[in-house]
CSV table of C-alpha atoms and ligand atoms in Angstrom, one decimal:
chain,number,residue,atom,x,y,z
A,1,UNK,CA,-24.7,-4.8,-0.3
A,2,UNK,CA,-22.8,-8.1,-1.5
A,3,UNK,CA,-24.9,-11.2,-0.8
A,4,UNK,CA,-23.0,-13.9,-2.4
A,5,UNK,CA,-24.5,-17.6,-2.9
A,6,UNK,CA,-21.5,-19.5,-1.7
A,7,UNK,CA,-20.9,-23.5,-0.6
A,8,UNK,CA,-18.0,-24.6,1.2
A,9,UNK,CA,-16.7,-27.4,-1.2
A,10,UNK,CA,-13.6,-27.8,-3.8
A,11,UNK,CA,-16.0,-27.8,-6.7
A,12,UNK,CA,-17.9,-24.6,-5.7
A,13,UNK,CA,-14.4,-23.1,-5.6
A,14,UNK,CA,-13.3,-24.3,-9.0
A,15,UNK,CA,-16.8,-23.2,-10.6
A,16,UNK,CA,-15.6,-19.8,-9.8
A,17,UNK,CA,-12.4,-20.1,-11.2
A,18,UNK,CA,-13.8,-20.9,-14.5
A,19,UNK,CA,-15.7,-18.1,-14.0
A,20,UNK,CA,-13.4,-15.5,-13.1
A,21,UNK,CA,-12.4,-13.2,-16.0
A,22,UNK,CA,-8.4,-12.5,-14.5
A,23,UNK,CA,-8.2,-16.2,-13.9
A,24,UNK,CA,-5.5,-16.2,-16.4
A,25,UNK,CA,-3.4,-13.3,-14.4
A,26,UNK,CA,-2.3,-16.3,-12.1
A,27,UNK,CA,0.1,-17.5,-15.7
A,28,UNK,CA,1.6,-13.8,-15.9
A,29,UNK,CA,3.7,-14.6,-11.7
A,30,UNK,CA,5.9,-17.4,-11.2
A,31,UNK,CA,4.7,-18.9,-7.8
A,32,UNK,CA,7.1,-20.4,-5.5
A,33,UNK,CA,7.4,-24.2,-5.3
A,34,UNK,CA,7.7,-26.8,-3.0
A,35,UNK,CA,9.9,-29.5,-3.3
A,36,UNK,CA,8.0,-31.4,-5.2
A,37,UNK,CA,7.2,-29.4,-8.3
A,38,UNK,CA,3.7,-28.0,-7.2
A,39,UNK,CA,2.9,-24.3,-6.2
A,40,UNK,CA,2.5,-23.0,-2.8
A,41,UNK,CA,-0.5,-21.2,-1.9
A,42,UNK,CA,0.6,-17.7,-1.0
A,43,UNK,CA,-1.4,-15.6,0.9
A,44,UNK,CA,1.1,-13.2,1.2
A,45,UNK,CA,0.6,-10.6,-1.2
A,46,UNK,CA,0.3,-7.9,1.6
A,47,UNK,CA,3.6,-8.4,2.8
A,48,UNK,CA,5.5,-9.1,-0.8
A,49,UNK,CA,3.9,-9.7,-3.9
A,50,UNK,CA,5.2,-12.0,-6.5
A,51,UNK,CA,7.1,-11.9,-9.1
A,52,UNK,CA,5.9,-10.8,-12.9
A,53,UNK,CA,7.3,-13.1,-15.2
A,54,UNK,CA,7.8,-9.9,-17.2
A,55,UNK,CA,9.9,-8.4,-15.0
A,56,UNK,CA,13.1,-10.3,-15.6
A,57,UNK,CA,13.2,-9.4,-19.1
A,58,UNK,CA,12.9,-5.5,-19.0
A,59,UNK,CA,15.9,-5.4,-16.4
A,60,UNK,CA,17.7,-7.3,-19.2
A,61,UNK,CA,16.8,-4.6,-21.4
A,62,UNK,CA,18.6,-1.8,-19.4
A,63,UNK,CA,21.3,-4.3,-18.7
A,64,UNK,CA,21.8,-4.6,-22.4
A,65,UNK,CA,21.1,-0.6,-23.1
A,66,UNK,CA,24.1,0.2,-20.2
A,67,UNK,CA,26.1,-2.2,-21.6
A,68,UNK,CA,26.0,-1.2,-25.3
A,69,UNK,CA,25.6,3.0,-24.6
A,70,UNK,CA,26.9,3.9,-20.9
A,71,UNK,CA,25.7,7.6,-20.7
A,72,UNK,CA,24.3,7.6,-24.0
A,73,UNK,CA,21.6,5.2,-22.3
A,74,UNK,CA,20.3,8.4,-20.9
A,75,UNK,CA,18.9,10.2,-24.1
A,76,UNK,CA,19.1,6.8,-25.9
A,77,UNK,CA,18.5,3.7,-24.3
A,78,UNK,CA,15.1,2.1,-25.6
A,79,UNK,CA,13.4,4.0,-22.5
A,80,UNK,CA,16.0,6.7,-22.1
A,81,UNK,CA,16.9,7.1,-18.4
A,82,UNK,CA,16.8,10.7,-18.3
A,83,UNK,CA,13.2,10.8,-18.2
A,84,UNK,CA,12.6,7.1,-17.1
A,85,UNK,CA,9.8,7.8,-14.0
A,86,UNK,CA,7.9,9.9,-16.6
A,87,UNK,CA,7.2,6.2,-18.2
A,88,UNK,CA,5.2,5.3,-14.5
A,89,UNK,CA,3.2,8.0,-13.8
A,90,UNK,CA,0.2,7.7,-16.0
A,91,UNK,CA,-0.1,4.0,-14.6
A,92,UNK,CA,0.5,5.2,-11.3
A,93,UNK,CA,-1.6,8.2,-11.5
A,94,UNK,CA,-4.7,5.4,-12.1
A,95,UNK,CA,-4.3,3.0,-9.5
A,96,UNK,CA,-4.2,5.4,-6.7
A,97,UNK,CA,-6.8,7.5,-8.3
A,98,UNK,CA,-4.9,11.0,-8.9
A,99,UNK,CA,-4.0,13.4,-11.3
A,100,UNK,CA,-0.6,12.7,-13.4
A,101,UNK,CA,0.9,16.0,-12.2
A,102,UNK,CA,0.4,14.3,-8.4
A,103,UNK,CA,1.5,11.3,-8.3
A,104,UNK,CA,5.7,10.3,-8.6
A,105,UNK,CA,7.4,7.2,-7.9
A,106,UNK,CA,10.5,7.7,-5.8
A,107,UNK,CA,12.6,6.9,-3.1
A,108,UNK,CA,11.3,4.2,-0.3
A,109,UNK,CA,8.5,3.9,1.7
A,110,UNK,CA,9.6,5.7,4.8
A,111,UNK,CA,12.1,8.0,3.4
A,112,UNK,CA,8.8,9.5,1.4
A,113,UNK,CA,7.0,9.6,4.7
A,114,UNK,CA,9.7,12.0,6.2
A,115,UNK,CA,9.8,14.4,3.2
A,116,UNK,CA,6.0,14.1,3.2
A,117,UNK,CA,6.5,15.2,6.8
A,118,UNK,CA,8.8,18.1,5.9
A,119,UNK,CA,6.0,20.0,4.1
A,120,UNK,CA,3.7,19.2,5.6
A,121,UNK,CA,3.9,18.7,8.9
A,122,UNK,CA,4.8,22.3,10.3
A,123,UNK,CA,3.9,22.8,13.9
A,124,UNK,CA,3.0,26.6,15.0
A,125,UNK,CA,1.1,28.2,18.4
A,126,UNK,CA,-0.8,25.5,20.0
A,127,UNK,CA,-1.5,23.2,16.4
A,128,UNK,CA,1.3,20.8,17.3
A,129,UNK,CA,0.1,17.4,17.3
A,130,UNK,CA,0.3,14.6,15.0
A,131,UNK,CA,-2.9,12.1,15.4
A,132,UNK,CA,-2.0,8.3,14.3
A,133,UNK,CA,-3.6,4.9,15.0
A,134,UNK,CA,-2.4,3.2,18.7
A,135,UNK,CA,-1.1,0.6,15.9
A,136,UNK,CA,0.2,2.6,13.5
A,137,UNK,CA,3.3,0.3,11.5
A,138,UNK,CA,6.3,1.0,13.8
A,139,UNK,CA,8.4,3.0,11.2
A,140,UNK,CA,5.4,5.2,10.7
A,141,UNK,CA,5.3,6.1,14.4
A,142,UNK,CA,9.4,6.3,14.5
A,143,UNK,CA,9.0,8.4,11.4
A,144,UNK,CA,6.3,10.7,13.3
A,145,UNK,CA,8.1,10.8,16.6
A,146,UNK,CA,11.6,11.7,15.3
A,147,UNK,CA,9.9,14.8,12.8
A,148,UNK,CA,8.4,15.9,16.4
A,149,UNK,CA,11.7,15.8,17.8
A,150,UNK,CA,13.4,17.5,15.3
A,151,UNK,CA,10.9,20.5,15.5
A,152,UNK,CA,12.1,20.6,19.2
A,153,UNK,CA,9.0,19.4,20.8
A,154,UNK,CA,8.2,16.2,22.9
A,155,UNK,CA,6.8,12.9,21.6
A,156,UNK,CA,5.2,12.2,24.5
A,157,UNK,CA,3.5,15.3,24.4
A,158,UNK,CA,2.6,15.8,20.8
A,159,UNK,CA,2.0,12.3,19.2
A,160,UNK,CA,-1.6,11.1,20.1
A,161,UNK,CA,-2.6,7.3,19.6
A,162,UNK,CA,-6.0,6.7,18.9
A,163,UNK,CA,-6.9,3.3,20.7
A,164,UNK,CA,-9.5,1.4,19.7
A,165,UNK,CA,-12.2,0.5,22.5
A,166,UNK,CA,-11.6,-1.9,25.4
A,167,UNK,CA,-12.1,-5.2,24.2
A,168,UNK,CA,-12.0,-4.2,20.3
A,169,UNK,CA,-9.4,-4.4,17.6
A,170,UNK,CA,-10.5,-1.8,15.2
A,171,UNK,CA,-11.4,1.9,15.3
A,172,UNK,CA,-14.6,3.2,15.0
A,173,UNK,CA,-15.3,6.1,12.7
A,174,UNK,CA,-17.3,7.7,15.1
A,175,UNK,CA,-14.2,7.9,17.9
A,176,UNK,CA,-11.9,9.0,14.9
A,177,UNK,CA,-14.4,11.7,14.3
A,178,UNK,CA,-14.7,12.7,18.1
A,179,UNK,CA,-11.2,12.9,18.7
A,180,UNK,CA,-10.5,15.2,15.6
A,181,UNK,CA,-13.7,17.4,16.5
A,182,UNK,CA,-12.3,17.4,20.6
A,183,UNK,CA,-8.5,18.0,19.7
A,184,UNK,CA,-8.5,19.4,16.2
A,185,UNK,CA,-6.9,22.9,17.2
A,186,UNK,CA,-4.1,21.5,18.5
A,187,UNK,CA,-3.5,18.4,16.2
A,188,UNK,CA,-1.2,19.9,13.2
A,189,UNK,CA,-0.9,16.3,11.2
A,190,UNK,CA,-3.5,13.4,11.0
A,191,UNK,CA,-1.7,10.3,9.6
A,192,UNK,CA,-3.0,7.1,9.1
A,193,UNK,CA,-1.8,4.0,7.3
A,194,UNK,CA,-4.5,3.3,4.9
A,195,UNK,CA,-5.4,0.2,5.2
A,196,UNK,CA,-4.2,-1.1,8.7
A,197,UNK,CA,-1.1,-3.6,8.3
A,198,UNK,CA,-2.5,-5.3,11.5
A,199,UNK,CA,-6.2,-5.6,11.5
A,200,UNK,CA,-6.9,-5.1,7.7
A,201,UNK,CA,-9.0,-2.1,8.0
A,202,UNK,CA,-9.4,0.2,5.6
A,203,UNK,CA,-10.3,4.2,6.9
A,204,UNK,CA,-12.1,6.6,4.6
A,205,UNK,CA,-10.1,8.8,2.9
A,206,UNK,CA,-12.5,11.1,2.0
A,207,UNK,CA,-13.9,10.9,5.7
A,208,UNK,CA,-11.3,11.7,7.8
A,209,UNK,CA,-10.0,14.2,5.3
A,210,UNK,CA,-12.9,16.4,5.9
A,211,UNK,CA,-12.9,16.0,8.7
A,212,UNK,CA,-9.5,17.0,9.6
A,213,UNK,CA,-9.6,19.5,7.2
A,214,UNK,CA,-12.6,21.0,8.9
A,215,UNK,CA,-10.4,22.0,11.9
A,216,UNK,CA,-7.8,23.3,9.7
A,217,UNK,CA,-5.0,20.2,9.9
A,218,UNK,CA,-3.1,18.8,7.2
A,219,UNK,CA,-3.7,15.2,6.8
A,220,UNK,CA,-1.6,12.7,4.9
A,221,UNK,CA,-2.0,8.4,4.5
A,222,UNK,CA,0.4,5.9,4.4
A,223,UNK,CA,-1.2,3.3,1.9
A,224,UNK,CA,1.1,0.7,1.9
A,225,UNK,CA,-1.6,-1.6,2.1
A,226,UNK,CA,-4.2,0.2,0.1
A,227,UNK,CA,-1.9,0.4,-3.3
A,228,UNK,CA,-2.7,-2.0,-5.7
A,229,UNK,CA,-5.6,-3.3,-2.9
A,230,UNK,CA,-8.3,-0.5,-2.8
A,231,UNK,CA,-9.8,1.4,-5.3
A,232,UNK,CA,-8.1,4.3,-4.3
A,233,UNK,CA,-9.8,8.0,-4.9
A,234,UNK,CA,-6.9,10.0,-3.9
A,235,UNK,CA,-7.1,13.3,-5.7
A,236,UNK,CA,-11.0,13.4,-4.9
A,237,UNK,CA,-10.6,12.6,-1.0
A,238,UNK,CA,-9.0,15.8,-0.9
A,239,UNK,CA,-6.0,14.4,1.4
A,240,UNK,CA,-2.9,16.8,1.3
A,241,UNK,CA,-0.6,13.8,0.7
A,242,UNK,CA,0.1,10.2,0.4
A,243,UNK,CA,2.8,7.7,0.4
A,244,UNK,CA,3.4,3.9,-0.3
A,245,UNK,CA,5.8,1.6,-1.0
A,246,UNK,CA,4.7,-1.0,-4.4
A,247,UNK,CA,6.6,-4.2,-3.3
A,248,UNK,CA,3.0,-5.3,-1.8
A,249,UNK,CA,0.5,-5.7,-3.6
A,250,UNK,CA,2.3,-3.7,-6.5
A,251,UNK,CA,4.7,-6.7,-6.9
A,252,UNK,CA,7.6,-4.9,-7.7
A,253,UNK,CA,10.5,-6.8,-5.6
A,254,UNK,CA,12.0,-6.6,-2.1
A,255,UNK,CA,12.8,-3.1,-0.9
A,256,UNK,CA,11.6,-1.8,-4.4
A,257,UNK,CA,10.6,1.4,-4.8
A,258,UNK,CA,7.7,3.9,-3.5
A,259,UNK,CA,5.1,6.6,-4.5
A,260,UNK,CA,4.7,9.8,-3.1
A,261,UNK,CA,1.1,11.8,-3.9
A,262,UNK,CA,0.5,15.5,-3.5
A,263,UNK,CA,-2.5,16.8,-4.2
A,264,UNK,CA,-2.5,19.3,-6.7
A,265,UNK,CA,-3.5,22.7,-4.6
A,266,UNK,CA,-0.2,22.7,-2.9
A,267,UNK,CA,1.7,22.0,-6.5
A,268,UNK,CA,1.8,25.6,-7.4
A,269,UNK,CA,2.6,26.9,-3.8
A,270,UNK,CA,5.7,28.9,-3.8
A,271,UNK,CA,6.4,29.1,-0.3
A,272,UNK,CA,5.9,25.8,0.6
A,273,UNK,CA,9.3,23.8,2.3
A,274,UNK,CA,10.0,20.6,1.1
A,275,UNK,CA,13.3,18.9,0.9
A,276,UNK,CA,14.7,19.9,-2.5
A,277,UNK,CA,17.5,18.0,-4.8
A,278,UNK,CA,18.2,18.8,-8.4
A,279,UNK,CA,15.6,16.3,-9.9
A,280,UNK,CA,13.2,18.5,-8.5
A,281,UNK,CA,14.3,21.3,-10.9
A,282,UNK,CA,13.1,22.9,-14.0
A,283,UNK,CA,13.7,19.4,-16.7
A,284,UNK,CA,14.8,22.4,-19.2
A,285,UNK,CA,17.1,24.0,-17.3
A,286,UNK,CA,18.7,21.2,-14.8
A,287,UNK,CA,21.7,20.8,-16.8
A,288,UNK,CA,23.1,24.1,-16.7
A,289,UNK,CA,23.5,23.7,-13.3
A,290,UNK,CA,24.0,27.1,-12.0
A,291,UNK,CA,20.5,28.6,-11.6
A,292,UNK,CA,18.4,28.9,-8.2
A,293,UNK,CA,16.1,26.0,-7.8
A,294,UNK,CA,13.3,26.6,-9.8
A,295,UNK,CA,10.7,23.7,-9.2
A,296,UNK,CA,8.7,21.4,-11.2
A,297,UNK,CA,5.1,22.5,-10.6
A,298,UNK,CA,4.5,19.0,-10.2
A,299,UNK,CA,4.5,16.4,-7.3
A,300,UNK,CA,8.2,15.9,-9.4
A,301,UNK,CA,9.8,18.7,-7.1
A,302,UNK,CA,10.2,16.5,-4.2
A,303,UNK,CA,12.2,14.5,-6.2
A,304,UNK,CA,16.0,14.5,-5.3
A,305,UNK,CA,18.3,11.8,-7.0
A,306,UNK,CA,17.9,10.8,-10.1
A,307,UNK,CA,16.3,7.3,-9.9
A,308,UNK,CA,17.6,4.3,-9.8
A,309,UNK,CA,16.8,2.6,-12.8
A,310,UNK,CA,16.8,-0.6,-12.0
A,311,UNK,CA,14.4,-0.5,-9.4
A,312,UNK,CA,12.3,1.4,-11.2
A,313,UNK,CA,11.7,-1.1,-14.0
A,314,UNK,CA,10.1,-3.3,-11.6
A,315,UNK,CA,7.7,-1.3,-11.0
A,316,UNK,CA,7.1,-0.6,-14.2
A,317,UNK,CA,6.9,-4.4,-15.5
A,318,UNK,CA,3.6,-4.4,-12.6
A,319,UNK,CA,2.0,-1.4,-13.1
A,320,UNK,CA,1.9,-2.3,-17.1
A,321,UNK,CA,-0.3,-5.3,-15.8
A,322,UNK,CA,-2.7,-3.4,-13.3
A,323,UNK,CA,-3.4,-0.9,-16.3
A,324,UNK,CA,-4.7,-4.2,-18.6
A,325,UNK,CA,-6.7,-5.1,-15.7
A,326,UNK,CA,-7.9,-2.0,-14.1
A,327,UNK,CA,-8.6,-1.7,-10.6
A,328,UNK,CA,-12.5,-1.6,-10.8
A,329,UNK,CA,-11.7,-5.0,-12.4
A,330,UNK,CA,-9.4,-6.1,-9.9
A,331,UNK,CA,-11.2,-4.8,-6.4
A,332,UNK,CA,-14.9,-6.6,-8.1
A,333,UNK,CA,-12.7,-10.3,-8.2
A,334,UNK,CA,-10.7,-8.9,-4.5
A,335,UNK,CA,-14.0,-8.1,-2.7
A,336,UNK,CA,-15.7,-11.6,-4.1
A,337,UNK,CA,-12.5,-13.8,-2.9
A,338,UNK,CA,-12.1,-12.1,0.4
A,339,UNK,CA,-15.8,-12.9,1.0
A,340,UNK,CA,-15.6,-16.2,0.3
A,341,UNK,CA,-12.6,-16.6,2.6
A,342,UNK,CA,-14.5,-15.2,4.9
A,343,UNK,CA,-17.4,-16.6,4.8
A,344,UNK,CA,-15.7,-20.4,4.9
A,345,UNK,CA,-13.2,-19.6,8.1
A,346,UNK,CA,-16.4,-18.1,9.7
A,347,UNK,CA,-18.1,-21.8,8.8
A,348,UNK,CA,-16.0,-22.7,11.8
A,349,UNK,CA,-17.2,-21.4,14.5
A,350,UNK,CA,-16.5,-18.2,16.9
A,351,UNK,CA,-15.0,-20.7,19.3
A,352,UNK,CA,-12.6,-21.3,16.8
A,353,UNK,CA,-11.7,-18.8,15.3
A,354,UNK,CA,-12.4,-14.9,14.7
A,355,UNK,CA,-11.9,-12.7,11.9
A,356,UNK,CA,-10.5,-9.1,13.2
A,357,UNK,CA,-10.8,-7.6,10.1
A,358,UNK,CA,-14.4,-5.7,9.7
A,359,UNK,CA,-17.2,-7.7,7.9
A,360,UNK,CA,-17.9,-4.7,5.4
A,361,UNK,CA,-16.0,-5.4,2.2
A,362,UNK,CA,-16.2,-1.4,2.2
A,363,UNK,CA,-13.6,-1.3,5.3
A,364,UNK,CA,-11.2,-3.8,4.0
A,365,UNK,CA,-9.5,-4.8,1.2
A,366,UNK,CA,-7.9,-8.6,0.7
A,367,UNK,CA,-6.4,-9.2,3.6
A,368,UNK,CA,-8.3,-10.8,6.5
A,369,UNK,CA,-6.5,-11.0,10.1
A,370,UNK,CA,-7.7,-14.3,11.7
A,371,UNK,CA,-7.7,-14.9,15.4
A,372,UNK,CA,-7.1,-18.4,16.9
A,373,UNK,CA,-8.9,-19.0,19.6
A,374,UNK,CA,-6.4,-20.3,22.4
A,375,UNK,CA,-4.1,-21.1,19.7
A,376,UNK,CA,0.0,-20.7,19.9
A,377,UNK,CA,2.5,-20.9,17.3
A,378,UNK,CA,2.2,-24.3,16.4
A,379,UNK,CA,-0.9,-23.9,14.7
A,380,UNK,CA,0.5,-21.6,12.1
A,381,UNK,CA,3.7,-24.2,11.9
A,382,UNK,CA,1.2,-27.0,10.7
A,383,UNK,CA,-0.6,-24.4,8.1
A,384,UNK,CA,3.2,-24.0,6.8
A,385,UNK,CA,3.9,-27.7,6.9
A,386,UNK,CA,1.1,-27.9,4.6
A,387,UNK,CA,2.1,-25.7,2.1
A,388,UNK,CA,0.8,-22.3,3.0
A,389,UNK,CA,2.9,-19.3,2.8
A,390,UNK,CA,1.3,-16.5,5.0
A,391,UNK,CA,1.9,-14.2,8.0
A,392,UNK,CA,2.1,-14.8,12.1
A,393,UNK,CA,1.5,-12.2,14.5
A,394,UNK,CA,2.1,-12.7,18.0
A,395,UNK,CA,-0.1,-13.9,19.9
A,396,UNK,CA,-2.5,-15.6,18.3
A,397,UNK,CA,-3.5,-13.9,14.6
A,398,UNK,CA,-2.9,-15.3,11.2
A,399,UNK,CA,-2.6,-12.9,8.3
A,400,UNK,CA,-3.8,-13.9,4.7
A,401,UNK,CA,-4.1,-12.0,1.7
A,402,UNK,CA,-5.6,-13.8,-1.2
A,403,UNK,CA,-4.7,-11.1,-4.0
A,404,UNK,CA,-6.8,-11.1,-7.3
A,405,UNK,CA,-4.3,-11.1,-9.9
A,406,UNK,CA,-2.6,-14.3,-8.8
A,407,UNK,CA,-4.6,-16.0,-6.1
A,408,UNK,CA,-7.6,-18.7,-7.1
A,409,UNK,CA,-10.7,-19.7,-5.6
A,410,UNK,CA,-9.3,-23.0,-4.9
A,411,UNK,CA,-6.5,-21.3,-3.2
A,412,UNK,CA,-9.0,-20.2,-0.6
A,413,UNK,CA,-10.5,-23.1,-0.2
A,414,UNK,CA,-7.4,-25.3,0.3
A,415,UNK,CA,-5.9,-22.7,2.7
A,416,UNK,CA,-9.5,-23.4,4.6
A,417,UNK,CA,-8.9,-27.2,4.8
A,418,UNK,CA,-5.6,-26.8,5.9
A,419,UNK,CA,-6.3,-25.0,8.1
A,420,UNK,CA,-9.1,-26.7,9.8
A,421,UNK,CA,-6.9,-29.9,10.0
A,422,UNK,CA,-4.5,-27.8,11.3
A,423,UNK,CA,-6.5,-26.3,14.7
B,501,PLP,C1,5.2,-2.1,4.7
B,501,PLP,C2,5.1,-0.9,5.5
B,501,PLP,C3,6.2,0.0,5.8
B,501,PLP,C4,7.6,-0.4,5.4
B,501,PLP,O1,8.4,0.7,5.2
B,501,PLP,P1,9.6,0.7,4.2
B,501,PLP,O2,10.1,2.1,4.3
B,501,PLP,O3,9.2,0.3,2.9
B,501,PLP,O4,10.6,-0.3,4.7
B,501,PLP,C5,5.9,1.1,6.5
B,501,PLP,N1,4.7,1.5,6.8
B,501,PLP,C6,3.6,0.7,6.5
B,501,PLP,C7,2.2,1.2,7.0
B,501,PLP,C8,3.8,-0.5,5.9
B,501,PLP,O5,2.7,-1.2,5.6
């Protein structure tokens, strides 16, 4: 489907550069520095994404707002407080692919996963289970494991691990299929993390949503990795929720805040039990603080606290910058990088080294997992040495990201030199 003409040299690289139409993205992140004055090349985007050089100056503005209105800052601060997330959603809403009314940014990663989990994760008769990837992110199977727990029932008995097959890394389809057709009656949850932290891969949405669906389970994706990464089609894959955290690709700081999706058929569900705190009430009746709750029929009802505003402007100062670019834009440049990454560590050889991550730019987005082949620790210590900022994962597998709104072609290249020298 992509067949791209590329050539492993320093001037191929930069004649894509000038060529790339978010080329000058790179200007609107500060990139760390080495010592001396010149820019690392970060391939860790995945794992925390950079800093917008916008950012700094819309905390100052709610500094200065606090400073000159203390409460008043919630009707009347430049972007008054009281309905602050409201300012997110729309941008939000885009990049995961989702209707306004589904899509909130809140809380953490993890703590959206549990109150994700308190909906909709309800175990009855014999539909107990929970179905998750063999290497599912640890908090995601902690996460899983204690909601089993607190339902009564054994891990060990209802959390299934799909493995992938001896000898392979990733999943099939086909065995994510089987085991859904095989087990579906008793499997009450299907969660996967969307795309795998590990291996890169990115599962179908819409896929394993019917799928599941199709044997009556709830199924819900953690998409950490997908966020700002895929071209996510949330509301169209049908899933009965999502969560993520946007510190990844979403650049919005260290331990900054998540998203939480709901599709929109459960929105209007009266009956439905979900953790519930006053900034899930009624917006025109929260303040007389007296009345039953009485939800938002939005995604807004799971909210609890009212938000912490500081966080939240990070996010904010990011998504303004993915809605100027536009993730069709952004996945085109992501899906032509990562290919050429690929294709010049692959110029090494199989005795060298491996790429885990699947070939098909369709079942991955920017990261690429790379195995050294009888490699140890040191190898990824000379890579640093040199100037590379990425991402070691016992035993032997390298993590890079290039991203496309700050990482170049040249980037790519010079992380492929280096690391040639350095094996
Ligand atoms: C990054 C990541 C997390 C981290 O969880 P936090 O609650 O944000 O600390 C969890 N799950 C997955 C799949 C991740 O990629």
């Amino acid at each position: 489907m992509h067949n791209f003409d590329f050539e492993a040299s320093a001037s191929f690289a930069r004649s894509l550069d000038a060529a790339d139409i978010l080329r000058s993205y790179r200007d609107r992140f500060y990139l760390p520095m080495k010592e001396d004055g010149s820019p690392f090349i970060y391939l860790c985007g995945n794992s925390l994404g950079l800093q917008p050089r916008q950012t700094k100056s819309a905390i100052e503005q709610e500094l200065e707002d606090w400073k000159n209105l203390g409460v008043e800052g919630h009707l009347h601060a430049k972007n008054p407080w009281l309905p602050y997330h409201e300012f997110l959603t729309n941008a939000m809403a885009k990049v995961v692919g989702a209707k306004p009314e589904e899509v909130v940014v809140m809380n953490t990663l993890t703590a959206n996963l549990h109150f994700m989990m308190v909906s909709f994760y309800r175990p009855e008769g014999k539909r107990k289970k929970i179905l998750i990837e063999s290497d599912a992110f640890p908090s995601d199977k902690y996460a899983a494991e204690s909601q089993i727990k607190m339902h009564g029932l054994n891990p060990k008995e209802c959390l299934i691990e799909l493995k992938p097959r001896e000898g392979e890394v990733c999943l099939r389809m086909e065995d994510i299929q089987q085991c859904i057709e095989e087990q579906g009656e008793e499997i009450a949850l299907i969660l996967f993390g969307n795309t795998n932290y590990y291996t890169g891969q990115y599962f179908d949405t819409h896929k394993i949503t019917t799928w599941g669906h199709a044997k009556g389970c709830k199924v819900g994706f953690d998409c950490a990795h997908a966020v700002g990464n895929m071209d996510l089609q949330l509301h169209d894959s049908g899933c009965d929720f999502a969560v993520w955290c946007n510190y990844k690709y979403l650049n919005a700081g260290p331990g900054g805040m998540g998203g939480a999706f709901v599709h929109e058929r459960h929105l209007a569900n009266p009956d439905i039990i979900r953790c519930e705190g006053w900034w899930g009430h009624n917006k025109e009746t929260r303040f007389q603080m007296r009345d039953p709750f009485d939800p938002i029929p939005t995604v807004e009802a799971w909210q609890l606290s009212n938000p912490p505003i500081f966080a939240m402007v990070c996010v904010w100062a990011s998504l303004k910058i993915f809605e100027e670019v536009g993730m069709k834009n952004l996945r085109e440049k992501a899906i032509r990088l990562t290919s050429y990454l690929e294709f010049l560590v692959n110029s090494m050889g199989e005795d060298v080294v491996r790429i885990v991550t699947p070939s098909d730019p369709m079942q991955r987005g920017s990261q690429l997992s790379i195995q050294v082949i009888n490699a140890d620790r040191t190898v990824y210590d000379r890579v640093t040495e040199a100037g590379v900022i990425a991402d070691w994962r016992e035993p032997d597998v390298i993590r890079v990201a290039p991203t496309a709104l700050y990482n170049s072609y040249e980037d790519v290249y010079r992380f492929y030199e280096i690391l040639r020298e350095s094996i």
